Coordinates of C-alpha atoms in Angstrom, one line a residue:
Chain A
M52 CA 0.0 0.1 0.1
K53 CA 2.7 2.3 0.9
R54 CA 4.3 1.7 -2.5
I55 CA 1.1 2.6 -4.2
L56 CA 0.7 5.9 -2.2
L57 CA 4.2 6.7 -3.1
L58 CA 3.6 6.4 -7.0
C59 CA 0.4 8.3 -6.7
A60 CA 2.6 11.1 -5.2
A61 CA 5.0 10.8 -8.1
G62 CA 2.1 11.0 -10.5
A63 CA 1.0 14.2 -9.0
A64 CA 4.6 15.5 -9.1
V65 CA 4.6 15.6 -12.8
A66 CA 1.8 17.9 -12.9
A67 CA 3.1 20.2 -10.1
F68 CA 6.6 20.7 -11.4
P69 CA 7.1 23.0 -14.3
A70 CA 9.9 22.7 -16.8
V71 CA 13.2 22.7 -14.8
A72 CA 16.5 23.3 -16.3
K73 CA 19.0 20.4 -15.8
D74 CA 19.3 20.4 -12.0
A75 CA 22.3 19.7 -9.7
A76 CA 21.1 16.2 -9.0
T77 CA 20.8 15.0 -12.6
A78 CA 24.3 16.5 -13.4
E79 CA 25.7 14.6 -10.3
F80 CA 24.2 11.3 -11.3
E81 CA 25.5 11.7 -14.8
K82 CA 29.0 12.1 -13.5
F83 CA 28.5 9.0 -11.6
R84 CA 27.2 7.2 -14.6
D85 CA 30.2 8.2 -16.6
V86 CA 32.6 6.7 -14.2
L87 CA 30.7 3.5 -14.1
E88 CA 30.1 3.1 -17.7
A89 CA 33.7 2.2 -18.1
D90 CA 33.2 -0.8 -15.9
N91 CA 29.6 -1.8 -16.4
P92 CA 28.6 -5.1 -15.0
A93 CA 26.4 -5.5 -17.9
E94 CA 29.5 -6.7 -19.6
L95 CA 29.4 -9.8 -17.4
F96 CA 25.8 -10.5 -18.8
E97 CA 27.2 -10.0 -22.4
M98 CA 29.7 -12.6 -21.7
K99 CA 27.2 -14.9 -20.3
G100 CA 24.8 -14.2 -23.3
E101 CA 27.6 -14.9 -25.9
E102 CA 28.1 -18.3 -24.1
L103 CA 24.4 -19.0 -24.2
W104 CA 24.2 -18.0 -27.9
K105 CA 27.0 -20.4 -28.9
T106 CA 26.1 -23.3 -26.6
K107 CA 24.0 -26.2 -27.8
R108 CA 21.1 -26.2 -25.6
G109 CA 17.4 -27.0 -25.3
P110 CA 15.4 -30.1 -26.3
N111 CA 16.6 -29.8 -29.9
N112 CA 20.3 -29.5 -28.6
A113 CA 21.0 -26.5 -31.0
S114 CA 22.8 -23.4 -30.6
L115 CA 21.6 -19.9 -31.7
E116 CA 24.2 -19.6 -34.3
K117 CA 21.4 -20.2 -36.9
C118 CA 19.1 -17.5 -35.6
D119 CA 18.4 -14.9 -38.2
L120 CA 18.2 -11.5 -36.4
G121 CA 17.5 -9.8 -39.8
L122 CA 21.0 -9.7 -41.2
G123 CA 21.2 -13.3 -42.1
P124 CA 21.5 -16.6 -39.9
G125 CA 24.0 -16.0 -37.1
V126 CA 24.8 -12.4 -37.8
V127 CA 24.9 -10.4 -34.5
K128 CA 27.0 -7.6 -35.5
G129 CA 24.9 -4.5 -35.8
A130 CA 21.6 -6.6 -35.6
Y131 CA 20.3 -4.8 -32.5
V132 CA 20.3 -1.1 -34.0
Q133 CA 18.4 -2.5 -37.0
M134 CA 15.6 -3.8 -34.9
P135 CA 12.6 -4.0 -34.6
R136 CA 12.2 -5.2 -38.1
Y137 CA 9.7 -7.0 -40.2
F138 CA 10.6 -10.7 -40.3
A139 CA 8.8 -12.3 -43.4
D140 CA 9.4 -16.0 -42.1
V141 CA 6.8 -15.3 -39.3
G142 CA 5.0 -12.1 -40.9
K143 CA 5.5 -10.2 -38.0
V144 CA 7.4 -7.1 -36.7
M145 CA 9.8 -8.1 -33.9
D146 CA 12.0 -6.3 -31.6
A147 CA 15.3 -8.0 -30.4
E148 CA 14.1 -9.8 -27.3
R149 CA 11.0 -11.2 -29.1
R150 CA 13.2 -12.3 -32.0
I151 CA 15.6 -14.0 -29.7
V152 CA 12.9 -16.0 -27.8
Y153 CA 11.2 -16.8 -31.1
C154 CA 14.6 -18.3 -32.0
M155 CA 14.9 -20.2 -28.6
V156 CA 11.6 -21.6 -29.3
S157 CA 11.9 -22.6 -33.0
L158 CA 15.5 -23.7 -33.0
Q159 CA 16.3 -24.9 -29.6
G160 CA 12.9 -26.2 -28.7
F161 CA 12.2 -24.3 -25.5
K162 CA 8.5 -23.7 -24.6
A163 CA 7.2 -20.1 -25.0
E164 CA 5.0 -20.7 -21.8
D165 CA 8.0 -21.7 -19.8
I166 CA 9.9 -18.7 -20.9
A167 CA 7.1 -16.3 -20.3
R168 CA 6.5 -17.6 -16.6
Q169 CA 9.4 -15.4 -15.2
P170 CA 10.5 -13.4 -18.2
F171 CA 12.5 -10.7 -16.4
S172 CA 15.3 -10.5 -14.1
S173 CA 15.0 -10.6 -10.3
Q174 CA 17.7 -10.5 -7.8
T175 CA 18.1 -14.2 -7.7
H176 CA 17.4 -15.0 -11.3
T177 CA 18.4 -13.8 -14.6
P178 CA 16.5 -15.3 -17.4
D179 CA 18.5 -16.7 -20.5
Q180 CA 17.1 -14.4 -22.9
T181 CA 18.0 -11.2 -21.0
A182 CA 21.7 -12.3 -21.2
I183 CA 21.5 -12.9 -24.7
V184 CA 19.7 -9.6 -25.6
T185 CA 22.5 -8.1 -23.7
Y186 CA 25.2 -9.9 -25.8
V187 CA 23.3 -8.9 -29.0
A188 CA 23.0 -5.3 -27.9
G189 CA 26.7 -5.2 -27.0
Q190 CA 27.5 -6.2 -30.6
S191 CA 25.9 -3.0 -31.9
R192 CA 27.9 -0.8 -29.6
N193 CA 28.8 2.7 -31.2
M194 CA 26.5 2.0 -34.1
K195 CA 23.7 4.2 -35.3
F196 CA 20.1 3.3 -35.1
A197 CA 19.0 2.2 -38.6
V198 CA 15.5 0.7 -38.1
P199 CA 14.4 -0.6 -41.5
M200 CA 11.2 1.6 -41.9
N201 CA 10.9 0.9 -45.7
R202 CA 8.3 -1.9 -45.2
P203 CA 4.7 -1.0 -45.0
E204 CA 4.4 -3.3 -41.9
M205 CA 6.8 -1.3 -40.1
R206 CA 5.2 2.1 -40.9
E207 CA 1.9 0.5 -39.6
T208 CA 3.6 -0.8 -36.4
Y209 CA 5.0 2.7 -35.9
E210 CA 1.6 4.4 -36.2
I211 CA 0.1 1.7 -33.8
G212 CA 2.9 2.5 -31.3
K213 CA 2.2 6.3 -31.6
E214 CA -1.5 5.6 -31.0
I215 CA -0.7 3.4 -27.8
A216 CA 1.7 6.1 -26.4
A217 CA -1.1 8.6 -26.7
F218 CA -4.0 6.2 -25.4
R219 CA -5.4 7.5 -22.1
A220 CA -7.1 4.9 -19.9
G221 CA -7.0 3.2 -16.7
P222 CA -7.9 4.4 -13.1
Y223 CA -5.8 7.5 -13.5
D224 CA -6.7 8.3 -17.0
F225 CA -3.0 8.0 -17.9
A226 CA -1.1 7.7 -21.1
C227 CA 2.6 7.0 -21.9
N228 CA 2.4 10.7 -23.1
S229 CA 1.1 12.0 -19.8
C230 CA 4.9 11.8 -18.7
H231 CA 6.8 11.4 -22.0
G232 CA 4.9 13.5 -24.5
E233 CA 6.2 16.9 -23.8
D234 CA 9.6 18.5 -22.9
G235 CA 10.7 19.4 -19.3
K236 CA 8.8 17.0 -17.3
R237 CA 9.9 15.1 -14.3
I238 CA 9.2 12.6 -11.6
R239 CA 11.0 13.5 -8.4
M240 CA 14.6 13.6 -9.3
Q241 CA 14.1 12.1 -12.6
E242 CA 13.9 14.0 -15.8
L243 CA 11.6 12.5 -18.2
S244 CA 12.4 12.3 -21.9
N245 CA 9.9 13.3 -24.6
I246 CA 9.6 10.2 -26.8
S247 CA 7.9 12.0 -29.5
T248 CA 11.1 14.0 -30.4
H249 CA 14.3 12.5 -31.9
E250 CA 16.4 13.7 -28.8
G251 CA 13.9 12.3 -26.3
A252 CA 13.4 9.0 -27.9
S253 CA 17.2 8.6 -28.3
K254 CA 17.5 9.0 -24.6
S255 CA 14.9 6.6 -23.9
V256 CA 16.2 3.8 -26.1
Q257 CA 19.8 4.5 -25.0
G258 CA 21.1 2.5 -22.2
W259 CA 18.9 -0.5 -22.6
P260 CA 19.2 -3.2 -21.9
G261 CA 20.6 -1.8 -18.6
Y262 CA 22.2 -2.9 -15.5
R263 CA 20.3 -1.4 -12.5
M264 CA 22.5 -0.7 -9.5
T265 CA 19.5 -0.9 -7.2
G266 CA 19.5 -4.6 -6.6
G267 CA 22.1 -5.5 -9.2
V268 CA 19.8 -6.7 -11.8
M269 CA 20.1 -6.8 -15.6
L270 CA 16.9 -5.5 -17.3
T271 CA 15.7 -5.1 -21.0
L272 CA 13.6 -2.6 -22.9
Q273 CA 10.7 -5.2 -22.9
W274 CA 10.9 -5.0 -19.2
R275 CA 11.0 -1.2 -19.1
M276 CA 7.8 -1.1 -21.3
T277 CA 6.1 -3.5 -19.1
D278 CA 6.8 -1.6 -16.1
C279 CA 5.6 1.6 -17.7
F280 CA 2.2 -0.1 -18.0
R281 CA 2.4 -1.1 -14.5
Q282 CA 3.0 2.4 -13.4
Q283 CA 0.2 3.6 -15.4
R284 CA -2.1 1.1 -13.6
F285 CA -2.9 -0.6 -17.0
P286 CA -3.3 -4.3 -17.2
E287 CA 0.0 -5.9 -17.5
P288 CA 0.7 -6.9 -21.2
K289 CA 1.5 -10.4 -22.0
Y290 CA 5.3 -11.1 -22.4
L291 CA 6.5 -10.2 -26.0
S292 CA 3.1 -8.8 -27.1
D293 CA 2.5 -6.8 -30.2
T294 CA 1.8 -3.8 -27.9
I295 CA 5.3 -3.6 -26.6
T296 CA 6.9 -4.1 -30.0
A297 CA 4.9 -1.3 -31.5
L298 CA 6.0 1.0 -28.7
I299 CA 9.6 0.0 -29.2
T300 CA 9.2 0.6 -32.8
Y301 CA 7.8 3.9 -32.2
M302 CA 10.7 5.1 -30.0
S303 CA 13.4 3.3 -32.0
A304 CA 12.2 5.0 -35.3
N305 CA 12.2 8.4 -33.7
A306 CA 15.7 7.7 -32.4
Q307 CA 16.8 6.7 -36.0
G308 CA 20.3 7.9 -36.7
S309 CA 21.4 8.4 -33.1
L310 CA 24.3 6.7 -31.8
Y311 CA 23.9 3.6 -29.6
K312 CA 26.4 3.3 -26.8
G313 CA 25.8 -0.3 -25.8
P314 CA 24.2 -1.8 -22.6
G315 CA 23.8 0.9 -20.1
I316 CA 23.9 1.4 -16.3
K317 CA 21.0 2.7 -14.5
R318 CA 20.4 4.1 -11.1
Chain B
M273 CA 31.6 -23.2 -10.9
A274 CA 31.1 -19.5 -10.8
D275 CA 30.8 -17.5 -13.9
P276 CA 33.9 -16.0 -15.4
M277 CA 35.5 -12.6 -14.5
K278 CA 36.1 -9.9 -16.9
I279 CA 39.6 -8.5 -16.6
R280 CA 41.2 -5.3 -18.4
A281 CA 44.8 -4.6 -17.8
Q282 CA 46.5 -1.7 -19.7
M283 CA 49.7 0.1 -19.2
K284 CA 49.1 3.9 -18.5
G285 CA 52.5 5.5 -18.7
E286 CA 54.5 3.7 -15.8
I287 CA 51.4 2.4 -14.0
A288 CA 49.5 -0.8 -15.0
D289 CA 45.7 -0.1 -14.8
I290 CA 43.8 -3.3 -13.9
R291 CA 40.1 -3.3 -13.7
V292 CA 38.2 -6.4 -12.8
L293 CA 34.2 -7.2 -12.9
M294 CA 33.3 -10.2 -10.9
S295 CA 29.9 -12.0 -11.1
H296 CA 28.9 -12.9 -7.7
P297 CA 25.5 -12.6 -5.9
M298 CA 27.2 -11.0 -2.7
D299 CA 24.3 -12.1 -0.4
T300 CA 24.6 -10.5 2.9
G301 CA 22.6 -12.9 4.9
Q302 CA 20.4 -10.1 6.2
V303 CA 17.8 -10.0 3.5
K304 CA 14.7 -12.2 3.1
D305 CA 13.4 -13.6 0.1
A306 CA 10.4 -11.6 -0.9
K307 CA 8.4 -14.6 -1.9
T308 CA 9.1 -17.2 0.8
G309 CA 10.0 -14.9 3.8
Q310 CA 13.2 -17.0 4.3
I311 CA 16.4 -15.4 5.0
I312 CA 18.6 -15.7 1.9
P313 CA 21.8 -17.1 3.3
A314 CA 25.0 -15.2 3.3
H315 CA 27.2 -15.8 0.2
F316 CA 29.8 -13.3 -0.6
I317 CA 33.6 -13.1 -1.6
Q318 CA 36.0 -13.1 1.3
Q319 CA 39.4 -13.2 -0.3
V320 CA 40.6 -11.4 -3.5
N321 CA 44.2 -12.1 -4.7
V322 CA 45.9 -10.5 -7.6
S323 CA 49.3 -11.3 -9.0
V324 CA 51.2 -9.6 -11.9
G325 CA 54.0 -11.3 -13.6
G326 CA 53.9 -14.1 -11.0
K327 CA 54.2 -11.7 -8.0
V328 CA 51.4 -11.2 -5.6
V329 CA 50.3 -7.5 -5.6
V330 CA 47.0 -7.6 -3.7
E331 CA 45.8 -10.0 -1.0
G332 CA 42.4 -8.4 0.0
Q333 CA 39.9 -9.5 2.6
I334 CA 36.5 -8.1 1.6
G335 CA 33.0 -8.8 3.1
A336 CA 29.2 -8.6 2.7
A337 CA 29.2 -4.8 2.4
V338 CA 30.5 -5.1 -1.3
S339 CA 27.9 -4.9 -3.7
R340 CA 26.5 -7.7 -6.0
N341 CA 28.6 -8.2 -9.3
P342 CA 31.4 -6.1 -7.8
V343 CA 34.0 -3.9 -9.8
F344 CA 37.6 -3.6 -8.6
G345 CA 40.2 -1.4 -10.0
F346 CA 44.1 -1.5 -9.1
K347 CA 47.0 0.5 -10.2
V348 CA 50.3 -1.4 -10.1
K349 CA 53.8 0.1 -10.4
G350 CA 56.7 -1.9 -11.8
A351 CA 54.6 -3.8 -14.2
K352 CA 55.1 -3.9 -17.9
A353 CA 53.2 -4.8 -21.1
G354 CA 53.0 -8.5 -21.6
D355 CA 52.9 -9.4 -18.0
K356 CA 50.4 -11.9 -16.9
V357 CA 47.7 -10.7 -14.5
V358 CA 45.8 -13.5 -12.4
V359 CA 42.9 -12.7 -10.2
S360 CA 41.3 -15.1 -7.9
W361 CA 38.6 -15.0 -5.4
T362 CA 37.4 -17.4 -2.5
D363 CA 34.0 -16.9 -1.1
N364 CA 32.4 -18.0 2.3
K365 CA 31.1 -21.2 0.9
G366 CA 34.6 -22.2 -0.4
D367 CA 33.7 -21.6 -4.0
K368 CA 36.7 -20.2 -6.0
R369 CA 37.3 -18.6 -9.3
S370 CA 40.5 -17.6 -11.1
D371 CA 40.9 -15.8 -14.3
E372 CA 43.8 -14.3 -16.2
T373 CA 44.7 -11.9 -18.8
V374 CA 47.9 -10.2 -20.3
I375 CA 48.7 -6.6 -19.7
A376 CA 48.2 -4.5 -23.0

């Protein structure tokens, strides 16, 4: 209950604080992050993910080296910044985590229901796909976002994502855009990015997957999106739902052309 | 067997800069599992040793106050490029891990 009250207060704070220039607390945290980025524990998960990618596992005893992330079977370099993309083999737009889980199911024979049971990291458990996403993301470090928007399916997904971001509902009549739709908003200490702009969207997709120092857990963009819905008091989307892919498409396409710095570190 | 460490070792002028990322839960033994309500038993690294070129340069005792997946940095005088760096740890359950790299 205490947690719920706290979050209500956070919601109110968004409305109460007008645009603030970059404040001292944010600047201090950025310094802290700069120091830590050089030694980001996310790299441990990259190593783990690489091993998982290359090891023969699952009921089919197969590795993921035949997994096509859009650039051909097994090509990992640069794949992350070119997702979400439309995959003709399944006729769907998929983001990185969704595609990786698809490969784990179709190539390695894991069961989607088993993976969906505990899809995100906790203090005691890091799902395999989280480590694999971190590895794949690390292989796009210092590359520019180049989401292939030339497909009509991608443009459609983008428009759906844009709609979802603006969709107000739930007990607080909230939408993603209530916090992330205009410049200069913040919740408590956190400045919020405006995902409808190139700059804001770049900030939002940057640093995911991220290692969260609170608790020391590795989290993906899928997790972040799902958590946004929780904070809005929406029903929780199913793991790897179209909704989340659409939102990630919307943000990634808005961030098109910006430099991806690799898995990040979060507060 | 614990997961591997990530070690970076580089000469910066006269000084070797060694940075180590360790994969370890570092449970303090004072936290309860949110689901079961049971205390998560203490499980943390107690001993960290670093040797450069066959010579021990760090023998450290650490404890539960160090974070999960800890990062360590050492600056070592008298090392040179090509020296072998060996980092090893032992935790309170007797688990061990040793990894090595070469100074670049």
